[in-house]
Structure formats: C-alpha cells, structure tokens
C-alpha cells in the first residue's frame, strides 16, 4: 500500500478542490489543512461549483471546473446550494452542478458509511443500546433513477392542467454494476447485504431485485436479503444493528442515508465517496451547505475530513493515511472537543476552525 502511494505521489497526483457554497469553504479549509500535513498542498487545484459557479460564469458547473475534475485523480467537494438561488431556472441552480459533475464523471457508486463513534453515543437520538458500535455502509446508486430519468419537467396535460413529471428508470447494466460494487463491499465486511427496493409497487425496482439476485449467484458467500424501502426506513430506527451493507437506488439512498446519519449523532459526521468503475472518486460530506450557519464558524468539519480519509483509502489505495486521519478524529472526540451539532453537557464547545486545528494537532503526534 505505502509503496503504491509513493509511486502515486511521484507521478504528481492532482486533487481538485471545490469548496462550493454556504459552509462549504470553511469545512473544506479544514480538510485542506490535513492535505498540507501530508505535503500535498501543491497538488491541489481549486474550482468553482454551485452558486459560486453561477455567480462567476452563469453556470453551476463551469467548463473550467468540469475540465479540472476530469483531469484530476480525485475531487474533494464541500457543499452546494443556497436559498437565494431557489428562484433560478432549474438548470442554473447549484444542485444541478452537483448532479452534472456526478454524471459527467460517471460516479455511479456512492458509499456512505454510518459509523457510531463511541464518544458520540449520547448525541444519537436513539438509546445507546441500539446504536453502540453501529457500522453500516449504505451504497447508493448515484447516476440513474428518478434523478436523471427522462421524460421530466413541468408541463400541461390533456385536461389543460399543469403537471410535474419525473421518470424512475434503471437499465440492466446500471443495476449490474452497482450490485457488483455492493457484493464486493459485503465480501470485505460481514458478508451480509440487504438490497432495498419497492418491488411490490414499482416495476423499475422489480427489475432491480431480479438483477441483484442474479448478480448474487456470483457471490455465494454473501447472504443477500431484500427489504421494501418503507420497511427499511422503519427498521433503521427500530433495530439498526441488523444492517451491515445496504444497496439501493438513487432516491431511496438519498433518503435512507440522511436517516442513518442521525443514528450516529449528526449528519455533520457522515462522509461519502462517489466512485467510478476505476475508483476515481469525488469525496464530499453527506450533509448540505447549511446557509443559515455559513461564515459563523459553527459548522462541523469532521464529515469533510473523514471524506478526505476515504479519498486516501479508495482512490489512492492508502489505508495507512485513512487510519491516521480517522484516529486523529477519534482522539479529538475522545478529548472532548465538539462543534455545536454534537455538543453535549460536559464537553468542550469549539468552532469549525478550531476543530480542524485539534484534528491536525493529533495527526502530527
Ligand atoms: C445528497 C444531496 C444531493 C442529492 C442534493 C444536494 C442534490 O441531498 O448528496 O444527498 O440529492 O443527491
Ligand atoms: Mg441527500
């Protein structure tokens, strides 16, 4: 692993950093401090995305940013979106920039781990016994489904009434490739995979279930189960520890990963990796841009720092740096430092910038 890393560094890896909107810049700044510790400052190129891209280039994914991302080995993204852009035409809105970069880079596999850090057990909305040692990996398909399906839009129907249309769609190859990622991930963990669908109502997911079962024949060691999404939403809060790896489509994964994040205390702790077929990836916290607290030094940078850790693990094959960063985060929590979202009585409330510094201090020792 380490050898491969050295080789990659020699070849001058390129990391695109896209801070985005809202709290994006302040959380990204903390992750960049970590990159500096590893001497990777000069490997960073910055780009504009979301509202920032719109302001400068009238495009939430400016061409220069897309080109930069395409030429880089990995992308680190903060967050996009602000209420002030809600009135813009849909194609100009910050979220479109995010969806387009995911699609343009073919980042079809979104890994969202929900891990309970023991120090945060009291920040969870569930009783400790239900969430202690919780470690779930949600694998969300990221470039298909109702997010991208055509036809879509707002039009007028035969009765001359306005009508909104989106289309849930999955092709067989799209399901096969995400199922393979899920089974391979399950093989490296507890060998349990739960596929979430709504096959009792939606044909798209009826096909999903059929194909997942078919792909599963290549992985006889993995115990495959299926759950309807409504039941999965309930089971996640009823008995979350029954899950290990969950695989699901884009829209269900969006919803279930937000739900799972609260089990672990705060969405401010949930990192994510979005990978293509060659493990090139974009790394971003699962939370949004939180414009209400932007610039106030209140945001939790840990999901972003943990996303950077995932970059080392998945794109650069460097488990060592992944562990170093994760341990530094754990030590910081263990030493009682908390941002507002994970604060509880008896702990030490600090801001975003200081949280970054505390992690760095522990990374350097
Ligand atoms: C996420 C976000 C995005 C999504 C939004 C900002 C477009 O909620 O990454 O989960 O829906 O995928
Ligand atoms: Mg979401």
Short mmCIF file of C-alpha atoms and ligand atoms in Angstrom, two decimals:
data_model
loop_
_atom_site.label_atom_id
_atom_site.label_comp_id
_atom_site.label_asym_id
_atom_site.label_seq_id
_atom_site.Cartn_x
_atom_site.Cartn_y
_atom_site.Cartn_z
CA UNK A 1 0.00 0.00 0.00
CA UNK A 2 2.60 2.51 1.09
CA UNK A 3 4.75 1.67 -1.92
CA UNK A 4 1.89 2.35 -4.29
CA UNK A 5 1.31 5.66 -2.52
CA UNK A 6 4.90 6.75 -3.02
CA UNK A 7 4.61 5.93 -6.68
CA UNK A 8 1.42 7.93 -6.99
CA UNK A 9 3.00 10.96 -5.31
CA UNK A 10 5.98 10.77 -7.62
CA UNK A 11 3.62 10.82 -10.55
CA UNK A 12 2.20 14.05 -9.19
CA UNK A 13 -1.32 13.32 -8.20
CA UNK A 14 -3.89 16.01 -8.90
CA UNK A 15 -6.65 16.79 -6.44
CA UNK A 16 -9.44 19.14 -7.48
CA UNK A 17 -10.88 21.02 -4.53
CA UNK A 18 -14.34 22.54 -5.00
CA UNK A 19 -15.46 24.38 -1.85
CA UNK A 20 -18.89 25.41 -3.19
CA UNK A 21 -21.49 27.34 -1.22
CA UNK A 22 -22.65 28.01 2.33
CA UNK A 23 -20.44 26.28 4.88
CA UNK A 24 -18.52 24.60 2.00
CA UNK A 25 -15.47 26.92 2.08
CA UNK A 26 -14.97 26.74 5.86
CA UNK A 27 -15.23 22.94 6.12
CA UNK A 28 -13.02 22.45 3.06
CA UNK A 29 -10.39 24.71 4.61
CA UNK A 30 -10.05 22.24 7.48
CA UNK A 31 -9.60 19.27 5.14
CA UNK A 32 -7.01 21.23 3.15
CA UNK A 33 -5.02 21.65 6.40
CA UNK A 34 -4.86 17.85 6.52
CA UNK A 35 -3.59 17.73 2.93
CA UNK A 36 -0.90 20.24 3.91
CA UNK A 37 0.24 17.98 6.74
CA UNK A 38 0.84 15.28 4.13
CA UNK A 39 2.76 17.72 1.93
CA UNK A 40 0.10 17.73 -0.76
CA UNK A 41 -0.65 21.43 -0.88
CA UNK A 42 0.90 21.86 -4.31
CA UNK A 43 -1.20 19.02 -5.72
CA UNK A 44 -4.40 21.00 -5.17
CA UNK A 45 -6.27 22.98 -7.84
CA UNK A 46 -9.34 24.95 -6.86
CA UNK A 47 -12.57 25.21 -8.87
CA UNK A 48 -15.95 26.91 -8.58
CA UNK A 49 -19.18 24.95 -8.37
CA UNK A 50 -22.82 25.52 -7.40
CA UNK A 51 -23.90 29.08 -6.64
CA UNK A 52 -20.27 30.22 -6.83
CA UNK A 53 -20.02 28.86 -10.39
CA UNK A 54 -23.26 30.58 -11.30
CA UNK A 55 -22.12 33.95 -9.87
CA UNK A 56 -18.85 33.89 -11.82
CA UNK A 57 -19.76 32.04 -15.04
CA UNK A 58 -23.59 31.79 -15.05
CA UNK A 59 -23.17 28.04 -14.83
CA UNK A 60 -23.35 25.88 -11.67
CA UNK A 61 -20.74 23.58 -13.25
CA UNK A 62 -18.47 25.87 -15.28
CA UNK A 63 -16.50 24.19 -18.06
CA UNK A 64 -13.18 25.03 -16.38
CA UNK A 65 -14.34 23.18 -13.26
CA UNK A 66 -15.54 20.14 -15.18
CA UNK A 67 -12.26 20.02 -17.15
CA UNK A 68 -10.29 20.31 -13.93
CA UNK A 69 -12.29 17.47 -12.36
CA UNK A 70 -11.85 15.30 -15.45
CA UNK A 71 -8.08 15.83 -15.39
CA UNK A 72 -7.72 15.20 -11.65
CA UNK A 73 -7.24 11.90 -9.83
CA UNK A 74 -9.79 12.81 -7.20
CA UNK A 75 -12.19 15.59 -6.30
CA UNK A 76 -12.87 17.00 -2.85
CA UNK A 77 -16.16 18.87 -2.64
CA UNK A 78 -17.65 20.98 0.15
CA UNK A 79 -21.35 21.58 -0.44
CA UNK A 80 -23.62 23.38 -2.87
CA UNK A 81 -26.85 25.34 -2.54
CA UNK A 82 -28.32 28.43 -1.03
CA UNK A 83 -31.94 29.54 -0.72
CA UNK A 84 -31.10 32.69 -2.62
CA UNK A 85 -30.83 30.59 -5.81
CA UNK A 86 -34.22 28.88 -5.41
CA UNK A 87 -35.87 31.18 -7.94
CA UNK A 88 -33.35 30.48 -10.73
CA UNK A 89 -34.30 28.23 -13.65
CA UNK A 90 -33.67 24.62 -12.60
CA UNK A 91 -30.62 24.19 -14.85
CA UNK A 92 -28.90 27.14 -13.21
CA UNK A 93 -29.46 26.02 -9.64
CA UNK A 94 -26.47 24.90 -7.57
CA UNK A 95 -27.80 21.33 -7.15
CA UNK A 96 -27.71 20.86 -10.94
CA UNK A 97 -23.97 21.47 -10.82
CA UNK A 98 -23.56 18.66 -8.32
CA UNK A 99 -25.75 16.25 -10.29
CA UNK A 100 -23.94 17.07 -13.53
CA UNK A 101 -20.47 16.53 -12.10
CA UNK A 102 -21.59 13.15 -10.66
CA UNK A 103 -22.97 12.18 -14.05
CA UNK A 104 -20.10 13.59 -16.14
CA UNK A 105 -17.51 11.73 -14.10
CA UNK A 106 -19.65 8.57 -14.12
CA UNK A 107 -19.58 8.35 -10.34
CA UNK A 108 -22.24 5.70 -10.07
CA UNK A 109 -21.30 4.20 -6.70
CA UNK A 110 -21.91 6.35 -3.66
CA UNK A 111 -20.55 4.92 -0.41
CA UNK A 112 -22.00 6.43 2.73
CA UNK A 113 -20.75 4.82 5.91
CA UNK A 114 -22.74 5.49 9.08
CA UNK A 115 -20.39 4.71 11.93
CA UNK A 116 -21.05 5.30 15.60
CA UNK A 117 -18.04 6.83 17.28
CA UNK A 118 -18.41 5.66 20.87
CA UNK A 119 -17.67 9.19 22.13
CA UNK A 120 -20.83 10.47 20.45
CA UNK A 121 -23.22 7.84 21.69
CA UNK A 122 -25.25 10.43 23.60
CA UNK A 123 -25.63 12.64 20.56
CA UNK A 124 -27.72 9.95 18.87
CA UNK A 125 -31.47 10.33 19.00
CA UNK A 126 -31.73 6.60 19.80
CA UNK A 127 -30.92 4.88 23.08
CA UNK A 128 -27.26 3.86 23.38
CA UNK A 129 -28.01 0.11 23.34
CA UNK A 130 -29.48 0.40 19.83
CA UNK A 131 -26.58 2.29 18.29
CA UNK A 132 -23.42 1.33 20.19
CA UNK A 133 -20.80 0.01 17.74
CA UNK A 134 -23.14 0.67 14.83
CA UNK A 135 -21.32 0.39 11.49
CA UNK A 136 -23.50 0.46 8.39
CA UNK A 137 -22.34 1.01 4.81
CA UNK A 138 -25.02 2.43 2.55
CA UNK A 139 -24.26 2.00 -1.13
CA UNK A 140 -26.39 4.39 -3.12
CA UNK A 141 -26.55 4.24 -6.92
CA UNK A 142 -25.79 7.81 -7.93
CA UNK A 143 -26.20 8.41 -11.66
CA UNK A 144 -29.55 6.87 -12.53
CA UNK A 145 -33.11 6.58 -11.22
CA UNK A 146 -35.68 9.34 -10.94
CA UNK A 147 -32.85 11.87 -10.52
CA UNK A 148 -31.88 11.59 -14.18
CA UNK A 149 -34.75 9.70 -15.89
CA UNK A 150 -36.43 11.23 -18.93
CA UNK A 151 -39.02 12.49 -19.61
CA UNK A 152 -39.00 15.09 -16.89
CA UNK A 153 -40.27 18.59 -16.46
CA UNK A 154 -43.29 20.68 -15.68
CA UNK A 155 -45.86 20.85 -18.48
CA UNK A 156 -49.57 20.86 -19.23
CA UNK A 157 -51.63 17.66 -19.54
CA UNK A 158 -54.61 16.80 -21.80
CA UNK A 159 -57.02 18.37 -19.34
CA UNK A 160 -55.02 21.58 -19.59
CA UNK A 161 -53.80 21.20 -16.04
CA UNK A 162 -50.18 21.87 -15.06
CA UNK A 163 -48.34 18.65 -14.37
CA UNK A 164 -44.93 17.72 -12.98
CA UNK A 165 -43.19 14.66 -14.40
CA UNK A 166 -40.18 12.62 -13.35
CA UNK A 167 -39.31 9.16 -14.50
CA UNK A 168 -37.89 6.33 -12.42
CA UNK A 169 -35.59 4.30 -14.68
CA UNK A 170 -32.87 1.72 -14.31
CA UNK A 171 -31.26 -0.27 -17.09
CA UNK A 172 -29.92 -3.77 -16.51
CA UNK A 173 -26.22 -2.77 -16.87
CA UNK A 174 -26.70 0.06 -14.36
CA UNK A 175 -28.09 -2.39 -11.81
CA UNK A 176 -25.42 -4.99 -12.52
CA UNK A 177 -22.51 -2.63 -11.91
CA UNK A 178 -23.82 -1.22 -8.63
CA UNK A 179 -24.77 -4.72 -7.44
CA UNK A 180 -21.19 -5.86 -8.08
CA UNK A 181 -19.81 -2.99 -6.00
CA UNK A 182 -22.22 -3.90 -3.22
CA UNK A 183 -21.39 -7.61 -3.19
CA UNK A 184 -17.65 -6.88 -3.28
CA UNK A 185 -18.04 -4.48 -0.37
CA UNK A 186 -20.05 -7.06 1.57
CA UNK A 187 -17.33 -9.66 0.96
CA UNK A 188 -14.82 -7.39 2.73
CA UNK A 189 -17.16 -6.85 5.67
CA UNK A 190 -19.64 -9.17 7.39
CA UNK A 191 -20.80 -10.80 4.12
CA UNK A 192 -24.35 -9.57 4.64
CA UNK A 193 -26.07 -7.47 2.01
CA UNK A 194 -29.57 -6.00 2.15
CA UNK A 195 -30.98 -4.68 -1.12
CA UNK A 196 -33.68 -2.05 -0.63
CA UNK A 197 -36.41 -1.57 -3.23
CA UNK A 198 -40.14 -1.05 -3.67
CA UNK A 199 -40.66 -4.11 -5.84
CA UNK A 200 -44.25 -4.54 -4.63
CA UNK A 201 -45.28 -1.38 -6.47
CA UNK A 202 -42.57 -0.12 -8.85
CA UNK A 203 -41.51 -2.11 -11.93
CA UNK A 204 -38.15 -0.33 -12.02
CA UNK A 205 -37.30 -1.88 -8.69
CA UNK A 206 -38.90 -5.19 -9.58
CA UNK A 207 -36.17 -5.41 -12.23
CA UNK A 208 -33.66 -4.15 -9.64
CA UNK A 209 -34.50 -7.07 -7.34
CA UNK A 210 -34.36 -9.62 -10.14
CA UNK A 211 -30.92 -8.44 -11.30
CA UNK A 212 -29.48 -8.19 -7.78
CA UNK A 213 -30.50 -11.82 -7.18
CA UNK A 214 -28.88 -12.79 -10.49
CA UNK A 215 -25.60 -10.98 -9.72
CA UNK A 216 -25.68 -12.56 -6.25
CA UNK A 217 -25.16 -16.00 -7.82
CA UNK A 218 -21.54 -14.96 -8.39
CA UNK A 219 -21.16 -14.26 -4.68
CA UNK A 220 -22.45 -17.39 -2.92
CA UNK A 221 -20.61 -16.42 0.31
CA UNK A 222 -22.73 -13.29 0.68
CA UNK A 223 -26.06 -13.61 2.46
CA UNK A 224 -28.48 -11.49 0.41
CA UNK A 225 -31.75 -10.14 1.77
CA UNK A 226 -34.35 -7.76 0.34
CA UNK A 227 -36.43 -5.13 2.03
CA UNK A 228 -39.05 -2.68 0.85
CA UNK A 229 -37.93 0.88 1.36
CA UNK A 230 -40.75 1.83 3.73
CA UNK A 231 -39.91 -1.11 5.96
CA UNK A 232 -36.19 -0.31 5.70
CA UNK A 233 -36.86 3.25 6.90
CA UNK A 234 -38.66 1.79 9.90
CA UNK A 235 -36.11 -0.94 10.61
CA UNK A 236 -33.27 1.59 10.54
CA UNK A 237 -34.69 3.29 13.61
CA UNK A 238 -36.16 0.15 15.18
CA UNK A 239 -33.16 -2.14 15.05
CA UNK A 240 -30.32 -0.53 13.07
CA UNK A 241 -27.72 -3.11 14.02
CA UNK A 242 -29.42 -5.74 11.87
CA UNK A 243 -27.83 -3.99 8.85
CA UNK A 244 -24.32 -4.17 7.55
CA UNK A 245 -24.19 -3.28 3.83
CA UNK A 246 -27.29 -1.78 2.24
CA UNK A 247 -27.54 -1.29 -1.53
CA UNK A 248 -30.27 0.82 -3.06
CA UNK A 249 -31.17 3.22 -5.86
CA UNK A 250 -30.52 6.93 -6.02
CA UNK A 251 -33.66 8.38 -4.45
CA UNK A 252 -34.07 5.75 -1.72
CA UNK A 253 -30.36 6.04 -0.91
CA UNK A 254 -30.63 9.80 -0.62
CA UNK A 255 -33.37 9.48 1.97
CA UNK A 256 -32.06 6.47 3.91
CA UNK A 257 -28.54 7.90 4.22
CA UNK A 258 -29.87 11.06 5.86
CA UNK A 259 -31.87 8.87 8.23
CA UNK A 260 -28.86 6.67 9.01
CA UNK A 261 -26.68 9.69 9.73
CA UNK A 262 -28.86 10.72 12.66
CA UNK A 263 -28.37 7.32 14.25
CA UNK A 264 -24.73 8.23 14.61
CA UNK A 265 -25.40 11.58 16.25
CA UNK A 266 -25.22 14.15 13.49
CA UNK A 267 -25.22 14.43 9.74
CA UNK A 268 -22.12 16.55 10.35
CA UNK A 269 -20.22 13.30 10.91
CA UNK A 270 -21.20 11.45 7.72
CA UNK A 271 -18.59 11.31 4.94
CA UNK A 272 -19.10 9.94 1.45
CA UNK A 273 -17.21 8.63 -1.53
CA UNK A 274 -18.63 8.62 -5.06
CA UNK A 275 -16.68 6.28 -7.30
CA UNK A 276 -16.48 5.40 -10.96
CA UNK A 277 -15.56 1.98 -12.32
CA UNK A 278 -11.83 2.68 -11.77
CA UNK A 279 -12.13 4.08 -8.25
CA UNK A 280 -11.59 7.63 -9.37
CA UNK A 281 -13.73 9.47 -6.91
CA UNK A 282 -15.37 12.56 -5.63
CA UNK A 283 -15.39 12.93 -1.88
CA UNK A 284 -17.90 15.07 -0.05
CA UNK A 285 -19.70 15.24 3.25
CA UNK A 286 -23.24 13.84 3.02
CA UNK A 287 -24.71 16.99 4.52
CA UNK A 288 -25.73 20.13 2.66
CA UNK A 289 -24.47 23.70 2.58
CA UNK A 290 -26.33 24.91 5.72
CA UNK A 291 -26.53 28.57 4.60
CA UNK A 292 -28.08 29.50 7.96
CA UNK A 293 -24.76 28.95 9.75
CA UNK A 294 -22.38 29.80 6.88
CA UNK A 295 -19.49 32.05 7.87
CA UNK A 296 -20.29 31.75 11.58
CA UNK A 297 -17.52 29.23 12.33
CA UNK A 298 -20.13 26.81 13.69
CA UNK A 299 -20.05 24.03 11.08
CA UNK A 300 -18.71 20.57 11.86
CA UNK A 301 -15.75 19.87 9.53
CA UNK A 302 -15.40 16.23 10.55
CA UNK A 303 -17.55 14.74 7.76
CA UNK A 304 -15.32 16.56 5.24
CA UNK A 305 -12.11 15.48 6.95
CA UNK A 306 -13.42 11.89 7.05
CA UNK A 307 -14.34 12.19 3.35
CA UNK A 308 -10.73 13.11 2.66
CA UNK A 309 -9.70 10.00 4.62
CA UNK A 310 -11.91 7.99 2.27
CA UNK A 311 -10.07 9.55 -0.69
CA UNK A 312 -6.81 8.05 0.53
CA UNK A 313 -8.43 4.67 1.06
CA UNK A 314 -10.47 4.30 -2.12
CA UNK A 315 -8.69 6.35 -4.80
CA UNK A 316 -5.07 6.24 -3.59
CA UNK A 317 -5.20 2.80 -2.00
CA UNK A 318 -3.53 4.21 1.08
CA UNK A 319 -5.17 2.60 4.09
CA UNK A 320 -2.43 3.98 6.33
CA UNK A 321 -3.40 7.60 5.81
CA UNK A 322 -7.07 6.67 6.10
CA UNK A 323 -6.37 5.20 9.54
CA UNK A 324 -4.17 8.12 10.60
CA UNK A 325 -6.92 10.63 9.83
CA UNK A 326 -9.71 8.55 11.35
CA UNK A 327 -7.71 8.02 14.53
CA UNK A 328 -6.95 11.74 14.79
CA UNK A 329 -10.71 12.43 14.55
CA UNK A 330 -11.45 9.80 17.20
CA UNK A 331 -8.80 11.25 19.54
CA UNK A 332 -10.22 14.74 19.07
CA UNK A 333 -13.67 13.49 20.07
CA UNK A 334 -12.21 11.46 22.88
CA UNK A 335 -10.53 14.59 24.23
CA UNK A 336 -13.98 16.15 24.49
CA UNK A 337 -13.96 18.66 21.63
CA UNK A 338 -17.34 19.23 19.97
CA UNK A 339 -18.94 21.52 17.43
CA UNK A 340 -22.47 22.67 18.19
CA UNK A 341 -24.24 19.83 16.34
CA UNK A 342 -22.63 17.15 18.52
CA UNK A 343 -22.27 19.14 21.73
CA UNK A 344 -23.50 17.68 24.99
CA UNK A 345 -23.07 18.81 28.60
CA UNK A 346 -19.58 18.33 29.96
CA UNK A 347 -17.86 18.54 26.58
CA UNK A 348 -15.85 21.41 25.13
CA UNK A 349 -17.71 23.51 22.54
CA UNK A 350 -15.44 24.82 19.77
CA UNK A 351 -15.85 26.22 16.27
CA UNK A 352 -15.12 24.83 12.83
CA UNK A 353 -11.61 26.31 12.54
CA UNK A 354 -10.54 25.11 15.98
CA UNK A 355 -11.96 21.65 15.34
CA UNK A 356 -9.73 21.49 12.27
CA UNK A 357 -6.73 22.54 14.37
CA UNK A 358 -7.45 19.95 17.05
CA UNK A 359 -7.50 17.18 14.44
CA UNK A 360 -4.24 18.47 12.94
CA UNK A 361 -2.53 18.55 16.35
CA UNK A 362 -3.46 14.91 16.87
CA UNK A 363 -2.39 13.99 13.37
CA UNK A 364 1.08 15.42 13.92
CA UNK A 365 1.92 13.46 17.07
C1 LIG B 1 -27.02 14.45 -1.28
C2 LIG B 1 -27.82 15.73 -1.52
C3 LIG B 1 -27.97 15.92 -3.02
C4 LIG B 1 -28.75 14.75 -3.57
C5 LIG B 1 -28.63 17.27 -3.42
C6 LIG B 1 -27.91 18.45 -2.82
C7 LIG B 1 -28.74 17.40 -4.91
O1 LIG B 1 -29.03 15.65 -0.86
O2 LIG B 1 -25.87 14.38 -1.75
O3 LIG B 1 -27.54 13.56 -0.62
O4 LIG B 1 -29.99 14.75 -3.55
O5 LIG B 1 -28.12 13.80 -4.03
MG1 LIG B 2 -29.26 13.96 0.42
#
